[in-house]
């Protein structure tokens, strides 16, 4: 991965929030709880404004399903929020989610995300995985191809760190102000 990835300046596209967001998640960078045994993912990135200036203090909310394709609807496993540092950067320790069958048919593995600059509008989106991702014996290329909601421009850049762990990179571009 490049040390200083290029910022496109194009705002990260929005996506459907879905029904499984839960407010008041814990503030944390590691979303894993003892029941979580999936393929490890260390995700990093920067939140930029459209002029490609990093945004410190941006609020990031993540929620996703587990290695079985299940969301925690009573607790906060694989749910959490954090703020970007002075350099606009964030890091997230989690797992690669599994695909699941729901209201919109079979969903390719994805991480639900909200991003908000201080005082800015909330971007709601979903992050996806490359076709060659190896996890849970699933065919990510086929899952991505048949997902009607997928936006390929929201695909995480993934590096394998051995057979059971990945490093990922995704930079967001969001508006600083609602005007
Ligand atoms: Fe989902």
mmCIF file of C-alpha atoms in Angstrom, residues 15-134:
data_model
loop_
_atom_site.group_PDB
_atom_site.id
_atom_site.type_symbol
_atom_site.label_atom_id
_atom_site.label_comp_id
_atom_site.label_asym_id
_atom_site.label_seq_id
_atom_site.Cartn_x
_atom_site.Cartn_y
_atom_site.Cartn_z
ATOM 1 C CA UNK A 15 -25.775 3.767 0.600
ATOM 2 C CA UNK A 16 -28.845 2.456 2.376
ATOM 3 C CA UNK A 17 -28.575 2.424 6.168
ATOM 4 C CA UNK A 18 -30.650 -0.738 6.548
ATOM 5 C CA UNK A 19 -32.725 -1.693 9.592
ATOM 6 C CA UNK A 20 -29.976 -2.923 11.926
ATOM 7 C CA UNK A 21 -28.258 0.249 13.089
ATOM 8 C CA UNK A 22 -28.391 0.657 16.886
ATOM 9 C CA UNK A 23 -27.685 4.053 18.457
ATOM 10 C CA UNK A 24 -25.396 4.582 21.460
ATOM 11 C CA UNK A 25 -22.729 2.068 20.463
ATOM 12 C CA UNK A 26 -19.584 1.985 22.622
ATOM 13 C CA UNK A 27 -16.618 4.178 21.712
ATOM 14 C CA UNK A 28 -13.880 1.750 20.671
ATOM 15 C CA UNK A 29 -11.532 0.875 17.838
ATOM 16 C CA UNK A 30 -11.708 -2.912 18.382
ATOM 17 C CA UNK A 31 -15.189 -4.237 17.634
ATOM 18 C CA UNK A 32 -14.431 -7.845 18.546
ATOM 19 C CA UNK A 33 -16.027 -9.557 21.526
ATOM 20 C CA UNK A 34 -15.338 -13.090 22.865
ATOM 21 C CA UNK A 35 -17.906 -14.737 20.560
ATOM 22 C CA UNK A 36 -16.237 -13.319 17.458
ATOM 23 C CA UNK A 37 -13.969 -15.845 15.748
ATOM 24 C CA UNK A 38 -13.970 -14.633 12.151
ATOM 25 C CA UNK A 39 -11.141 -13.683 9.814
ATOM 26 C CA UNK A 40 -9.274 -10.759 11.386
ATOM 27 C CA UNK A 41 -9.338 -7.408 9.613
ATOM 28 C CA UNK A 42 -7.278 -4.383 10.586
ATOM 29 C CA UNK A 43 -8.761 -1.469 8.663
ATOM 30 C CA UNK A 44 -7.123 1.935 8.453
ATOM 31 C CA UNK A 45 -7.745 5.124 6.563
ATOM 32 C CA UNK A 46 -8.222 8.865 6.568
ATOM 33 C CA UNK A 47 -11.338 11.027 6.480
ATOM 34 C CA UNK A 48 -10.814 13.872 3.985
ATOM 35 C CA UNK A 49 -12.880 16.830 2.889
ATOM 36 C CA UNK A 50 -13.476 17.390 -0.866
ATOM 37 C CA UNK A 51 -10.314 19.550 -0.980
ATOM 38 C CA UNK A 52 -8.381 16.491 0.286
ATOM 39 C CA UNK A 53 -7.627 18.059 3.653
ATOM 40 C CA UNK A 54 -7.799 15.528 6.518
ATOM 41 C CA UNK A 55 -10.629 16.078 9.006
ATOM 42 C CA UNK A 56 -9.634 15.668 12.681
ATOM 43 C CA UNK A 57 -12.379 14.719 15.108
ATOM 44 C CA UNK A 58 -14.668 13.212 12.460
ATOM 45 C CA UNK A 59 -17.160 10.755 13.912
ATOM 46 C CA UNK A 60 -17.067 7.227 12.498
ATOM 47 C CA UNK A 61 -19.686 4.621 13.331
ATOM 48 C CA UNK A 62 -19.284 0.989 12.228
ATOM 49 C CA UNK A 63 -21.674 -1.946 12.461
ATOM 50 C CA UNK A 64 -21.568 -5.321 10.770
ATOM 51 C CA UNK A 65 -22.557 -8.971 11.044
ATOM 52 C CA UNK A 66 -20.345 -11.753 12.404
ATOM 53 C CA UNK A 67 -18.717 -14.881 10.953
ATOM 54 C CA UNK A 68 -22.153 -16.525 10.701
ATOM 55 C CA UNK A 69 -23.866 -13.587 8.977
ATOM 56 C CA UNK A 70 -25.690 -12.551 12.166
ATOM 57 C CA UNK A 71 -26.022 -9.031 13.580
ATOM 58 C CA UNK A 72 -26.047 -8.503 17.347
ATOM 59 C CA UNK A 73 -29.501 -6.982 17.812
ATOM 60 C CA UNK A 74 -29.523 -7.054 21.619
ATOM 61 C CA UNK A 75 -25.943 -5.994 22.432
ATOM 62 C CA UNK A 76 -23.087 -4.192 20.737
ATOM 63 C CA UNK A 77 -20.850 -6.932 19.386
ATOM 64 C CA UNK A 78 -19.254 -5.693 16.144
ATOM 65 C CA UNK A 79 -20.638 -2.215 16.744
ATOM 66 C CA UNK A 80 -18.721 0.866 17.778
ATOM 67 C CA UNK A 81 -17.845 4.477 17.129
ATOM 68 C CA UNK A 82 -14.667 6.530 17.241
ATOM 69 C CA UNK A 83 -13.255 9.893 16.200
ATOM 70 C CA UNK A 84 -10.419 10.507 13.788
ATOM 71 C CA UNK A 85 -7.127 11.737 15.243
ATOM 72 C CA UNK A 86 -5.353 15.020 14.587
ATOM 73 C CA UNK A 87 -4.205 13.619 11.231
ATOM 74 C CA UNK A 88 -7.733 12.646 10.181
ATOM 75 C CA UNK A 89 -6.806 8.979 10.522
ATOM 76 C CA UNK A 90 -8.710 6.072 12.002
ATOM 77 C CA UNK A 91 -8.045 2.416 12.655
ATOM 78 C CA UNK A 92 -10.505 -0.397 13.204
ATOM 79 C CA UNK A 93 -9.843 -3.935 14.437
ATOM 80 C CA UNK A 94 -12.657 -6.261 13.434
ATOM 81 C CA UNK A 95 -13.410 -9.307 11.287
ATOM 82 C CA UNK A 96 -14.453 -9.767 7.723
ATOM 83 C CA UNK A 97 -18.241 -10.160 7.868
ATOM 84 C CA UNK A 98 -20.007 -13.049 6.172
ATOM 85 C CA UNK A 99 -22.717 -12.759 3.532
ATOM 86 C CA UNK A 100 -26.300 -13.161 4.696
ATOM 87 C CA UNK A 101 -29.806 -13.423 3.319
ATOM 88 C CA UNK A 102 -32.109 -10.579 4.304
ATOM 89 C CA UNK A 103 -34.659 -8.073 3.162
ATOM 90 C CA UNK A 104 -32.672 -7.253 0.020
ATOM 91 C CA UNK A 105 -31.806 -10.829 -0.881
ATOM 92 C CA UNK A 106 -28.336 -12.275 -0.427
ATOM 93 C CA UNK A 107 -25.985 -9.503 0.622
ATOM 94 C CA UNK A 108 -22.317 -9.552 -0.261
ATOM 95 C CA UNK A 109 -20.118 -9.104 2.834
ATOM 96 C CA UNK A 110 -20.187 -5.430 3.852
ATOM 97 C CA UNK A 111 -19.493 -3.095 6.772
ATOM 98 C CA UNK A 112 -22.121 -0.440 7.500
ATOM 99 C CA UNK A 113 -20.557 2.936 8.174
ATOM 100 C CA UNK A 114 -21.554 6.462 9.108
ATOM 101 C CA UNK A 115 -19.082 9.329 8.782
ATOM 102 C CA UNK A 116 -19.583 12.896 9.967
ATOM 103 C CA UNK A 117 -17.213 15.841 10.083
ATOM 104 C CA UNK A 118 -17.744 17.992 13.197
ATOM 105 C CA UNK A 119 -20.906 19.944 12.432
ATOM 106 C CA UNK A 120 -21.224 18.348 9.023
ATOM 107 C CA UNK A 121 -23.838 16.126 7.409
ATOM 108 C CA UNK A 122 -23.895 12.404 8.171
ATOM 109 C CA UNK A 123 -22.734 10.172 5.318
ATOM 110 C CA UNK A 124 -24.308 6.706 5.546
ATOM 111 C CA UNK A 125 -22.596 4.104 3.412
ATOM 112 C CA UNK A 126 -21.439 0.476 3.154
ATOM 113 C CA UNK A 127 -17.925 -0.885 2.527
ATOM 114 C CA UNK A 128 -17.293 -4.007 0.421
ATOM 115 C CA UNK A 129 -14.509 -6.535 -0.153
ATOM 116 C CA UNK A 130 -12.505 -7.428 -3.273
ATOM 117 C CA UNK A 131 -13.539 -10.390 -5.436
ATOM 118 C CA UNK A 132 -10.415 -12.322 -4.424
ATOM 119 C CA UNK A 133 -11.044 -12.112 -0.667
ATOM 120 C CA UNK A 134 -10.694 -15.521 1.003
#
